[in-house]
mmCIF file of C-alpha atoms in Angstrom:
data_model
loop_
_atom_site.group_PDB
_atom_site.id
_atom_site.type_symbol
_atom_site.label_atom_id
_atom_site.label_comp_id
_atom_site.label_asym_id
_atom_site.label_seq_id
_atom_site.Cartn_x
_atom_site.Cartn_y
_atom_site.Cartn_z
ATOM 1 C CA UNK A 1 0.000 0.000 0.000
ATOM 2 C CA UNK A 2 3.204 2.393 1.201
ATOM 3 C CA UNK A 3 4.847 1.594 -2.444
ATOM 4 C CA UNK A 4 1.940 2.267 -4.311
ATOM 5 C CA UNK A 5 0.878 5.071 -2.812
ATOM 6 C CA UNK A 6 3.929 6.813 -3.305
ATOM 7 C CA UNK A 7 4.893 5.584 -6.946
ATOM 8 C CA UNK A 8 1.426 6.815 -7.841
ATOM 9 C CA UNK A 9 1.920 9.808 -5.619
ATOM 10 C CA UNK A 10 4.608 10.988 -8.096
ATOM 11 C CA UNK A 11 3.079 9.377 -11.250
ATOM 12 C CA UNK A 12 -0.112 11.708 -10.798
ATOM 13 C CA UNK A 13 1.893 14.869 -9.647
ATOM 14 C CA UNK A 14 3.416 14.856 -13.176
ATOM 15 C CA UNK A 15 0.712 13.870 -14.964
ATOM 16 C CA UNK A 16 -1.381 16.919 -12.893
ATOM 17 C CA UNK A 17 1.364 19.323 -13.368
ATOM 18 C CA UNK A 18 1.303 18.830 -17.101
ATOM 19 C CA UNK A 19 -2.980 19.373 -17.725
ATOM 20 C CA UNK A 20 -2.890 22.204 -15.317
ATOM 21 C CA UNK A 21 0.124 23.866 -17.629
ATOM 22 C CA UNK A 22 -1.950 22.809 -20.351
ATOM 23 C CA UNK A 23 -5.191 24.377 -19.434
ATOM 24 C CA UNK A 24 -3.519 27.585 -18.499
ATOM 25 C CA UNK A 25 -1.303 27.646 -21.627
ATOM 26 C CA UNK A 26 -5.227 26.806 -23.934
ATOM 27 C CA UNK A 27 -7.629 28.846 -21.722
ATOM 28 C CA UNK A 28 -5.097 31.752 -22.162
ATOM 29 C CA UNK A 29 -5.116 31.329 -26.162
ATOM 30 C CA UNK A 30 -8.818 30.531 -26.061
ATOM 31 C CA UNK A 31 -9.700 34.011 -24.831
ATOM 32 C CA UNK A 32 -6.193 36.029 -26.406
ATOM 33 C CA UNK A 33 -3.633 36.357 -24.254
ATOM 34 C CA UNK A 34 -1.606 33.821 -25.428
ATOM 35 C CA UNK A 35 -0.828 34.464 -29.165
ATOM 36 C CA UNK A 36 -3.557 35.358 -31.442
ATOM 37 C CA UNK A 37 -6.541 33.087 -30.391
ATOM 38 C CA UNK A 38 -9.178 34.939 -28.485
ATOM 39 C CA UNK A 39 -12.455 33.106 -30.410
ATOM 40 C CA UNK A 40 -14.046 29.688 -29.100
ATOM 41 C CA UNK A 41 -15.669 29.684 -33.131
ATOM 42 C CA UNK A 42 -14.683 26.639 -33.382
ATOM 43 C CA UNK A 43 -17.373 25.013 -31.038
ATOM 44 C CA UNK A 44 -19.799 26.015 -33.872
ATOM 45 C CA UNK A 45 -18.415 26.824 -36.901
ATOM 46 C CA UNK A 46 -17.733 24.099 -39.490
ATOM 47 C CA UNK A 47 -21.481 22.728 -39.383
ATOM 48 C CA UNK A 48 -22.598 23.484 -35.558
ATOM 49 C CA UNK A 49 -21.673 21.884 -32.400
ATOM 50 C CA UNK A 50 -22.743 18.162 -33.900
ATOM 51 C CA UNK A 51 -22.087 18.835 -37.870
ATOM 52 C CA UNK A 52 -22.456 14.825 -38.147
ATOM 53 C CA UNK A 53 -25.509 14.434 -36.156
ATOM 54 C CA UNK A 54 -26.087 13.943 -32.826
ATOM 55 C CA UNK A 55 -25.383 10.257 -33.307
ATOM 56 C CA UNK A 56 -21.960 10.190 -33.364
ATOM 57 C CA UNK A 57 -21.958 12.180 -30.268
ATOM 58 C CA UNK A 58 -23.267 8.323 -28.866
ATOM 59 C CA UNK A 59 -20.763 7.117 -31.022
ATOM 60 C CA UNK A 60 -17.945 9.200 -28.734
ATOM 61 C CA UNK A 61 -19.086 7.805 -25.690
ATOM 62 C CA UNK A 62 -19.036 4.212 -26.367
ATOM 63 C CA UNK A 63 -15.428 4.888 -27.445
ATOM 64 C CA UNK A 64 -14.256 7.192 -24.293
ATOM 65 C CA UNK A 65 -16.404 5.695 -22.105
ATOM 66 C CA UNK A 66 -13.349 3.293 -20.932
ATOM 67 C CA UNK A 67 -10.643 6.265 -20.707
ATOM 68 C CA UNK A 68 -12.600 6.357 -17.029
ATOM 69 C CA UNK A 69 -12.108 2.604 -16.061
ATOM 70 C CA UNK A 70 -9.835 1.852 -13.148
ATOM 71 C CA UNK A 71 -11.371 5.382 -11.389
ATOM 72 C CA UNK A 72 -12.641 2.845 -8.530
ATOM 73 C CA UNK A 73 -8.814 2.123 -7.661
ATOM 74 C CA UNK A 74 -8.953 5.449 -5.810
ATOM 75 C CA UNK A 75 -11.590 3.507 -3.496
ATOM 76 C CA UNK A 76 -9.927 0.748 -3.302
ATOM 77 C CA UNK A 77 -7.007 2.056 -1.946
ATOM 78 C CA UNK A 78 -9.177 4.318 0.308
ATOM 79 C CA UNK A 79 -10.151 1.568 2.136
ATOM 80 C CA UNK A 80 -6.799 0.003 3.432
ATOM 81 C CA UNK A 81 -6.218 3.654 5.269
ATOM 82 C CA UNK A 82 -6.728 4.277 8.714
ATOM 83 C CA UNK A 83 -9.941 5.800 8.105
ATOM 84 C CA UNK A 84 -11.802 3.817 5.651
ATOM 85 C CA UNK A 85 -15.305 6.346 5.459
ATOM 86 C CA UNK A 86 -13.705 9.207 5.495
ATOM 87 C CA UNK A 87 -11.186 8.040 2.856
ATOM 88 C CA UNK A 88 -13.202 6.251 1.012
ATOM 89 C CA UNK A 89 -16.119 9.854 0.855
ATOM 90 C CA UNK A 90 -13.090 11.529 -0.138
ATOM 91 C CA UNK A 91 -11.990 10.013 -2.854
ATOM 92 C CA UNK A 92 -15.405 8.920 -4.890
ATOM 93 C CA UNK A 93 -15.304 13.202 -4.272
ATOM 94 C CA UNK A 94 -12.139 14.232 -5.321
ATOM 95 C CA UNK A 95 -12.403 11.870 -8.744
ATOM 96 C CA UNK A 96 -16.200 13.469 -9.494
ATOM 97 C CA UNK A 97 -14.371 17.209 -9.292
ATOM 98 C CA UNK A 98 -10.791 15.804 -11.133
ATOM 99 C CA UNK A 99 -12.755 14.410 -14.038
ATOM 100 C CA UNK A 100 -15.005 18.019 -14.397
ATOM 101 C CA UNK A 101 -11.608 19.591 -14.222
ATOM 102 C CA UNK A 102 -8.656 17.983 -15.659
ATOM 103 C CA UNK A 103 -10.476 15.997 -18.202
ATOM 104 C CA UNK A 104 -13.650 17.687 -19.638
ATOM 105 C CA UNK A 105 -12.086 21.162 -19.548
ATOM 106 C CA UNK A 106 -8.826 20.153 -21.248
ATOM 107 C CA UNK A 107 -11.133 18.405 -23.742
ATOM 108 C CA UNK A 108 -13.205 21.753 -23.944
ATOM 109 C CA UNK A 109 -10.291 23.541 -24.571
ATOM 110 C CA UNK A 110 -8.960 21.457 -27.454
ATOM 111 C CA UNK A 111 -11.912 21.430 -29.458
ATOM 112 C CA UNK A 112 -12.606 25.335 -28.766
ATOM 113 C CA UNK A 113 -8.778 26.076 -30.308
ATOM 114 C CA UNK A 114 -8.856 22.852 -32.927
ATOM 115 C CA UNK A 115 -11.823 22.442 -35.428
ATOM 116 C CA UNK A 116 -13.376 19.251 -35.488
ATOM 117 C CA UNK A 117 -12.110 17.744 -38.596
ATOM 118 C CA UNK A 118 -8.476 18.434 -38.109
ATOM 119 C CA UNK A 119 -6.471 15.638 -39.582
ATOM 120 C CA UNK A 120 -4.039 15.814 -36.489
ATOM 121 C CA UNK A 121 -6.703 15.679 -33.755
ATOM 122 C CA UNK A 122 -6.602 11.828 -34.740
ATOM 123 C CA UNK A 123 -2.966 11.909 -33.969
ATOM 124 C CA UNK A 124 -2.666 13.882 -30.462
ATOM 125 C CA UNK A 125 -5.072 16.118 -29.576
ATOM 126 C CA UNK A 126 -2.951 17.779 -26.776
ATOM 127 C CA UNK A 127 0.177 17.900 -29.053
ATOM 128 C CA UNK A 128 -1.857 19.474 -32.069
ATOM 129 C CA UNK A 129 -3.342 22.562 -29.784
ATOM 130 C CA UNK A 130 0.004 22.961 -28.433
ATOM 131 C CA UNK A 131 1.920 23.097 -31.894
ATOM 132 C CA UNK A 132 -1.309 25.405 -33.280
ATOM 133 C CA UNK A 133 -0.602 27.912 -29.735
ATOM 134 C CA UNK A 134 3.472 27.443 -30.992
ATOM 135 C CA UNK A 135 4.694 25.356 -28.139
ATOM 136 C CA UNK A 136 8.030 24.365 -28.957
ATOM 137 C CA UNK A 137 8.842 20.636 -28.326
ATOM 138 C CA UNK A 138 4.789 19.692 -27.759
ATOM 139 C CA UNK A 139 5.392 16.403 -29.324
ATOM 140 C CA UNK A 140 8.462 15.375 -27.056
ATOM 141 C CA UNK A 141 7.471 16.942 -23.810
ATOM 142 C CA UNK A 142 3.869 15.022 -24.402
ATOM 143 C CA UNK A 143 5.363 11.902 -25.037
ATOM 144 C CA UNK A 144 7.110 11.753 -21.824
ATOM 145 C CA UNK A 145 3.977 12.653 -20.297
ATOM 146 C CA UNK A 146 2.488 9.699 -21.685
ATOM 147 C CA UNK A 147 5.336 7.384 -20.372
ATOM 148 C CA UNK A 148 4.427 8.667 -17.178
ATOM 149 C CA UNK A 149 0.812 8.156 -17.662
ATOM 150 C CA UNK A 150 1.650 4.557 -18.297
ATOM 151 C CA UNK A 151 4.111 3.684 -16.384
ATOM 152 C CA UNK A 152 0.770 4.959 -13.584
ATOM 153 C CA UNK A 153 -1.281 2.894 -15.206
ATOM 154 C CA UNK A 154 0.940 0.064 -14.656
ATOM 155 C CA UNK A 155 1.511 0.643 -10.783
ATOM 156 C CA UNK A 156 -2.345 1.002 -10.611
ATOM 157 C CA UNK A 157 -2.976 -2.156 -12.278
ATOM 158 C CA UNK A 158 -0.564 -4.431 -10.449
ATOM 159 C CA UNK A 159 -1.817 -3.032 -7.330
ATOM 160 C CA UNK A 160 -5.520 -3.954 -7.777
ATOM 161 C CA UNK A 161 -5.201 -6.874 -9.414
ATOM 162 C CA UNK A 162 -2.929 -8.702 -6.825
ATOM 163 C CA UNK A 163 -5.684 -7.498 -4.244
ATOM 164 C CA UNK A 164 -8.286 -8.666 -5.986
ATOM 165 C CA UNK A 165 -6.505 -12.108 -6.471
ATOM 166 C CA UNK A 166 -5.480 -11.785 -2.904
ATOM 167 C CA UNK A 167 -9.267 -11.342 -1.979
ATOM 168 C CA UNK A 168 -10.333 -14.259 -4.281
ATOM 169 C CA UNK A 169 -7.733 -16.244 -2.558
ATOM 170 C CA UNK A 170 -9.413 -15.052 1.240
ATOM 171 C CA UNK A 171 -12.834 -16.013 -0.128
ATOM 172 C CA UNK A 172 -11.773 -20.092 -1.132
ATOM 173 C CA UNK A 173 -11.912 -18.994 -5.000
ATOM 174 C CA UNK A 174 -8.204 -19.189 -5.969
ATOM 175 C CA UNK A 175 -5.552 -21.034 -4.439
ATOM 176 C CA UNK A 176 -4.476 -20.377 -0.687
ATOM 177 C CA UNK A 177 -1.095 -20.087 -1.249
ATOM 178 C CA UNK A 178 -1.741 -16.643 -2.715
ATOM 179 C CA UNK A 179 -3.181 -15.431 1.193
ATOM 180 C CA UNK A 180 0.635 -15.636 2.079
ATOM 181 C CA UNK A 181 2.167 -12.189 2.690
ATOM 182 C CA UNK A 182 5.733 -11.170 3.931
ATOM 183 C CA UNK A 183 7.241 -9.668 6.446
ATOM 184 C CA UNK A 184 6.416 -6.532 5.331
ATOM 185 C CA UNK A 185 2.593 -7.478 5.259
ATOM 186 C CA UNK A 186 2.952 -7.248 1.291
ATOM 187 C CA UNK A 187 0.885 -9.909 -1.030
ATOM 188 C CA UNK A 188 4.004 -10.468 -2.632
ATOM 189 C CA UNK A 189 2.859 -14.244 -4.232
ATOM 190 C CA UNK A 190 -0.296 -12.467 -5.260
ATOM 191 C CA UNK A 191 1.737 -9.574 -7.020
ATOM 192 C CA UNK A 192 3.582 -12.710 -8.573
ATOM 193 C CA UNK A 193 0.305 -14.044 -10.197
ATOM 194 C CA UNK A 194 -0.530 -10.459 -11.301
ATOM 195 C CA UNK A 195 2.701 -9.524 -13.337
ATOM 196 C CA UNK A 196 3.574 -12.849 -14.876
ATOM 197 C CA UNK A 197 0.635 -12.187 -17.345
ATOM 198 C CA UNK A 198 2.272 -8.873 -17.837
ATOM 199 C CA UNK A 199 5.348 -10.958 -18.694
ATOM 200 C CA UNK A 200 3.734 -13.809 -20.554
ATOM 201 C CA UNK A 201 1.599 -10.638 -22.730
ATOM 202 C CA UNK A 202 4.859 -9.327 -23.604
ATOM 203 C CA UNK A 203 6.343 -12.787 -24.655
ATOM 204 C CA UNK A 204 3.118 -13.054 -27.340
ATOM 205 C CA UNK A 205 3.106 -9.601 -28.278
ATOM 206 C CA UNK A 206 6.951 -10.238 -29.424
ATOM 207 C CA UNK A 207 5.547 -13.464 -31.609
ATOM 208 C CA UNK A 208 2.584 -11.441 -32.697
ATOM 209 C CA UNK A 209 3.610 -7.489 -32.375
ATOM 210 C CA UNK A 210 0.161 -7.219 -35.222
ATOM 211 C CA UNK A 211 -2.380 -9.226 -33.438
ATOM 212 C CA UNK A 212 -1.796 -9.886 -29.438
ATOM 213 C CA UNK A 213 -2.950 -6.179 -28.550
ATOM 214 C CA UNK A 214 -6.093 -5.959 -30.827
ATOM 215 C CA UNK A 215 -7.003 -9.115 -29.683
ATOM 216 C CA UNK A 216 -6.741 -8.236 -26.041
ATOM 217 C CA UNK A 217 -8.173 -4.585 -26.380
ATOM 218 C CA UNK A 218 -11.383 -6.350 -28.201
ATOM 219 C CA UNK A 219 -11.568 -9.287 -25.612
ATOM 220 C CA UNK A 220 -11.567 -6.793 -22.584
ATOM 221 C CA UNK A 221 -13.322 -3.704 -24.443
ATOM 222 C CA UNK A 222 -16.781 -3.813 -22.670
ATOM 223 C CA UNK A 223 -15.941 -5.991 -19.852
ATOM 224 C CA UNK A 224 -15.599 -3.148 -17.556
ATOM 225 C CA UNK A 225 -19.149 -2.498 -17.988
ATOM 226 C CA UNK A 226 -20.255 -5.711 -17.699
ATOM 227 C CA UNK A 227 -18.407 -5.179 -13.933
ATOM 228 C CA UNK A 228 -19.989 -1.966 -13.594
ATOM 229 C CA UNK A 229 -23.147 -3.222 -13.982
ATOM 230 C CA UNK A 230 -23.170 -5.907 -11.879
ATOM 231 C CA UNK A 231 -21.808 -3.475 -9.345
ATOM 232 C CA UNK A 232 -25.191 -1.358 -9.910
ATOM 233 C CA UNK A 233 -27.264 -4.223 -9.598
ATOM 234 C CA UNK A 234 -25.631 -5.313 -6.320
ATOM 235 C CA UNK A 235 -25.754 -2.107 -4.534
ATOM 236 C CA UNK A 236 -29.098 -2.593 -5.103
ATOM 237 C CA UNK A 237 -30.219 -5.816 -3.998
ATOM 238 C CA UNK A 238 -27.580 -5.408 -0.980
ATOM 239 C CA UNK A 239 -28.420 -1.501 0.436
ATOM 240 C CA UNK A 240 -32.311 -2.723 0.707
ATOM 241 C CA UNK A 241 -31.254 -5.415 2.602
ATOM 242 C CA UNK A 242 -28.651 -4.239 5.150
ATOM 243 C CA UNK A 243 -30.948 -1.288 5.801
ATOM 244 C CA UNK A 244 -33.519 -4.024 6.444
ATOM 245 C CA UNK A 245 -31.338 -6.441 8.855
ATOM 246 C CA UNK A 246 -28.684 -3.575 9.966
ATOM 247 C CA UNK A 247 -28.382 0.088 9.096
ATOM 248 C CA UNK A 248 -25.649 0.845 11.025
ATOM 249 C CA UNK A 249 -23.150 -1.134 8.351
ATOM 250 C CA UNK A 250 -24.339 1.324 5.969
ATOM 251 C CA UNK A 251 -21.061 3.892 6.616
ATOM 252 C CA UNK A 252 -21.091 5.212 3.205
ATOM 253 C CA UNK A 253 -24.110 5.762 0.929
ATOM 254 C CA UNK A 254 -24.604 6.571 -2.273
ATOM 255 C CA UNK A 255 -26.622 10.199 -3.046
ATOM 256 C CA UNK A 256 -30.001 9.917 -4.798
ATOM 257 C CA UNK A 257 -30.465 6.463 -4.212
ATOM 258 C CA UNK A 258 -31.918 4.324 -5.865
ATOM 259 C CA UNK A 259 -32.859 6.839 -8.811
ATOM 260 C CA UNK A 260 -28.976 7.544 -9.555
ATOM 261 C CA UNK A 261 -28.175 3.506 -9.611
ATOM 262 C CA UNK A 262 -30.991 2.909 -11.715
ATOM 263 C CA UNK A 263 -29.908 5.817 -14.282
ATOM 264 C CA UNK A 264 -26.678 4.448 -13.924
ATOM 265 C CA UNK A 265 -27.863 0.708 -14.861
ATOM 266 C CA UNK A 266 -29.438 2.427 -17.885
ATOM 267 C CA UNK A 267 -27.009 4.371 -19.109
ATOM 268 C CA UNK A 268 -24.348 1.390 -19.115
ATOM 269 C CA UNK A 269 -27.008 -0.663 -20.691
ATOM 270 C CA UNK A 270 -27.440 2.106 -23.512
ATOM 271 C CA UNK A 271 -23.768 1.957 -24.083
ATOM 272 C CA UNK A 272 -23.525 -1.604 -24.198
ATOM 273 C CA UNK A 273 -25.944 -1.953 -26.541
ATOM 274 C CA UNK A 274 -24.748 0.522 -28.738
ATOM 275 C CA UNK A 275 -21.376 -1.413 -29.167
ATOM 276 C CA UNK A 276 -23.383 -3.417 -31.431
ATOM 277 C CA UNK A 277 -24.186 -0.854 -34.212
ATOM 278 C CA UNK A 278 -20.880 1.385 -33.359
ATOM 279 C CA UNK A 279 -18.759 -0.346 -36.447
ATOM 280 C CA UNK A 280 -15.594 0.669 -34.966
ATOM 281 C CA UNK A 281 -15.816 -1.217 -31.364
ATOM 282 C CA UNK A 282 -18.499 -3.842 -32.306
ATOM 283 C CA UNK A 283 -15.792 -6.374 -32.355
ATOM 284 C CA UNK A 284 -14.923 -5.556 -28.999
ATOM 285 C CA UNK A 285 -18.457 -6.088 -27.742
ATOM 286 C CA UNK A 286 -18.391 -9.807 -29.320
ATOM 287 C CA UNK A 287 -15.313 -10.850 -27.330
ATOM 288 C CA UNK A 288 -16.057 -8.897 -24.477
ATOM 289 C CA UNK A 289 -18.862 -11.319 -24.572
ATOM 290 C CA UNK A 290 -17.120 -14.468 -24.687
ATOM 291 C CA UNK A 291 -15.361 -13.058 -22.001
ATOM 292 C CA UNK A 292 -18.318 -12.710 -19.826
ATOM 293 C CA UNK A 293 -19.412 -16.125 -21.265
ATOM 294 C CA UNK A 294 -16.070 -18.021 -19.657
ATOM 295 C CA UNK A 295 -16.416 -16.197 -16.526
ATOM 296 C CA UNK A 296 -19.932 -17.219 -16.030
ATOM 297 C CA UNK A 297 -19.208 -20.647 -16.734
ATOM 298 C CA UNK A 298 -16.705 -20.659 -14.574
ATOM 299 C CA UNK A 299 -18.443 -19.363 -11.936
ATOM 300 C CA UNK A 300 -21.216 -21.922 -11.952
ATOM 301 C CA UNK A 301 -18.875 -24.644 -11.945
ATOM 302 C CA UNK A 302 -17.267 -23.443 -8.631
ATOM 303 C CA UNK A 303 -21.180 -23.046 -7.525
ATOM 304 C CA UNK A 304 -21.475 -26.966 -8.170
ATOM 305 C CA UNK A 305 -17.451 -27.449 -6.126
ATOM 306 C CA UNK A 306 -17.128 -27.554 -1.898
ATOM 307 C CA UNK A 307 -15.986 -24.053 -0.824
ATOM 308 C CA UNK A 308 -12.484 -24.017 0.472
ATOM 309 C CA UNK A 309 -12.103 -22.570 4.156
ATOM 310 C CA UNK A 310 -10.976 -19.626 4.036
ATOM 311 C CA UNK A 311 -7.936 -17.813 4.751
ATOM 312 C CA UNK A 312 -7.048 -17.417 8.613
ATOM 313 C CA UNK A 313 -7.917 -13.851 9.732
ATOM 314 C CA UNK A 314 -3.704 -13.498 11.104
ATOM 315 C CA UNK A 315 -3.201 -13.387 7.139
ATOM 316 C CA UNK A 316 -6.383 -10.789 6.216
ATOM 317 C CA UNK A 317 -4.760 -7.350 6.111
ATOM 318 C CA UNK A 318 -2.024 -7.040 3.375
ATOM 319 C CA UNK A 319 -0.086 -3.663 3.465
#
């Protein structure tokens, strides 16, 4: 938890650093400080704010939409502090107000400087505003910036994963040798199981450099919904019944519910389903599928297995 926290603590600070100089370097074009912007005509000109329909604006979503996966790590992480509600209130918070911020602004600001059907938008959005502003050295400084965003994306992944295999592990559905920690109280057999598929991915995508990473961007493309909405569907059935048998386990609670999880459940259901008539990422959507389809099956067949004891509670807490 000390490791990761810190890694990422450095990862984000760049990555932070880099959209705030960003936005301050566009908003300061956008209005004419900076050079000689001062128009946001873009947002309309070239055929209005949707000169290809409102459609396609759909057809952004179901593309973006997984930029956001991996915001519940924040949570996750949360709770392994001291002060798990408090933590855990703060982050779901602080992501709501970085996303408004660091994401939809900087995306504001691009497509206020940059009209829609520049041909280098489908290169680098960022880069392209910057080298429009004059930013010398866009292109290098931004891909260092994505190193960094990668290399964060990495530490987040390893982290959660060899959690969630260490929790699978607690729970009698993956082998107890993964509950073993350290001295240190780190998972480190669980972070074992998570990387070597890092290391076997890299072995295939060296055999394969034109296939392996299609194949698993398509076979993983909507499975994060598919997780999101059984999330929805279990805060659900569980809130109405620990406020039934014992309110007080209820430390955190979600606002508006259960209008906002049902909205929720829909809007991941529109999405899903519009995979399926979005050309670009309807392959994803059939493997993403299959996907689903294994891990189904493979939960039923533990349903029909004897549960494995779980872990003993001296072995619970990783750090």
């Amino acid at each position: 938890m000390r490791s990761y926290g810190e890694f990422e603590f450095w990862f984000a600070s760049i990555k932070v650093a880099a959209i705030i100089a960003f936005i301050v370097i566009a908003l300061g074009f956008a209005v004419g400080v900076i050079g000689h912007g001062g128009s946001f005509s873009h947002l309309s000109s070239d055929g209005g704010f949707t000169p290809a329909g409102g459609g396609k604006i759909l057809t952004g979503v179901v593309i973006v939409i997984f930029a956001f996966v991996g915001a519940e790590i924040a949570t996750i992480a949360a709770a392994e502090s001291d002060d798990p509600r408090r933590a855990v209130t703060k982050a779901m918070n602080s992501v709501i107000g970085r996303v408004l911020v660091f994401y939809v602004l900087s995306i504001f600001l691009i497509v206020s400087i940059l009209p829609w059907n520049d041909a280098k938008l489908g290169e680098s959005p960022f880069v392209a505003a910057l080298d429009l502003i004059g930013v010398s050295g866009a292109a290098d400084v931004m891909n260092a910036i994505v190193l960094t965003a990668v290399l964060s994306c990495l530490n987040s992944g390893i982290y959660v994963a060899s959690r969630m295999m260490f929790a699978l592990a607690r729970r009698g559905d993956a082998p107890q040798w993964i509950t073993k920690i350290n001295g240190r109280g780190v998972p480190a057999r669980a972070i074992l199981m998570a990387t070597s598929v890092g290391y076997v991915s890299v072995i295939f995508a060296a055999l394969w450099p034109d296939t392996i990473f299609l194949w698993l961007v398509n076979s993983s493309g909507a499975v994060a919904l598919f997780v999101y909405l059984l999330i929805a569907v279990s805060e659900l059935r569980m809130r109405a019944r620990l406020e039934r048998e014992d309110p007080e386990r209820l430390q955190v609670r979600m606002w508006a519910y259960p209008w906002l999880t049902w909205l929720v459940i829909a809007a991941i259901v529109v999405v899903i389903g519009s995979m399926a008539f979005v050309s670009d990422v309807r392959d994803q959507l059939w493997w993403s599928l299959g996907s689903l389809a294994i891990v189904l099956l493979a939960a039923w067949l533990r349903t029909r297995q004897p549960r494995r004891r779980p872990a003993a509670a001296g072995r619970a807490t990783p750090a």
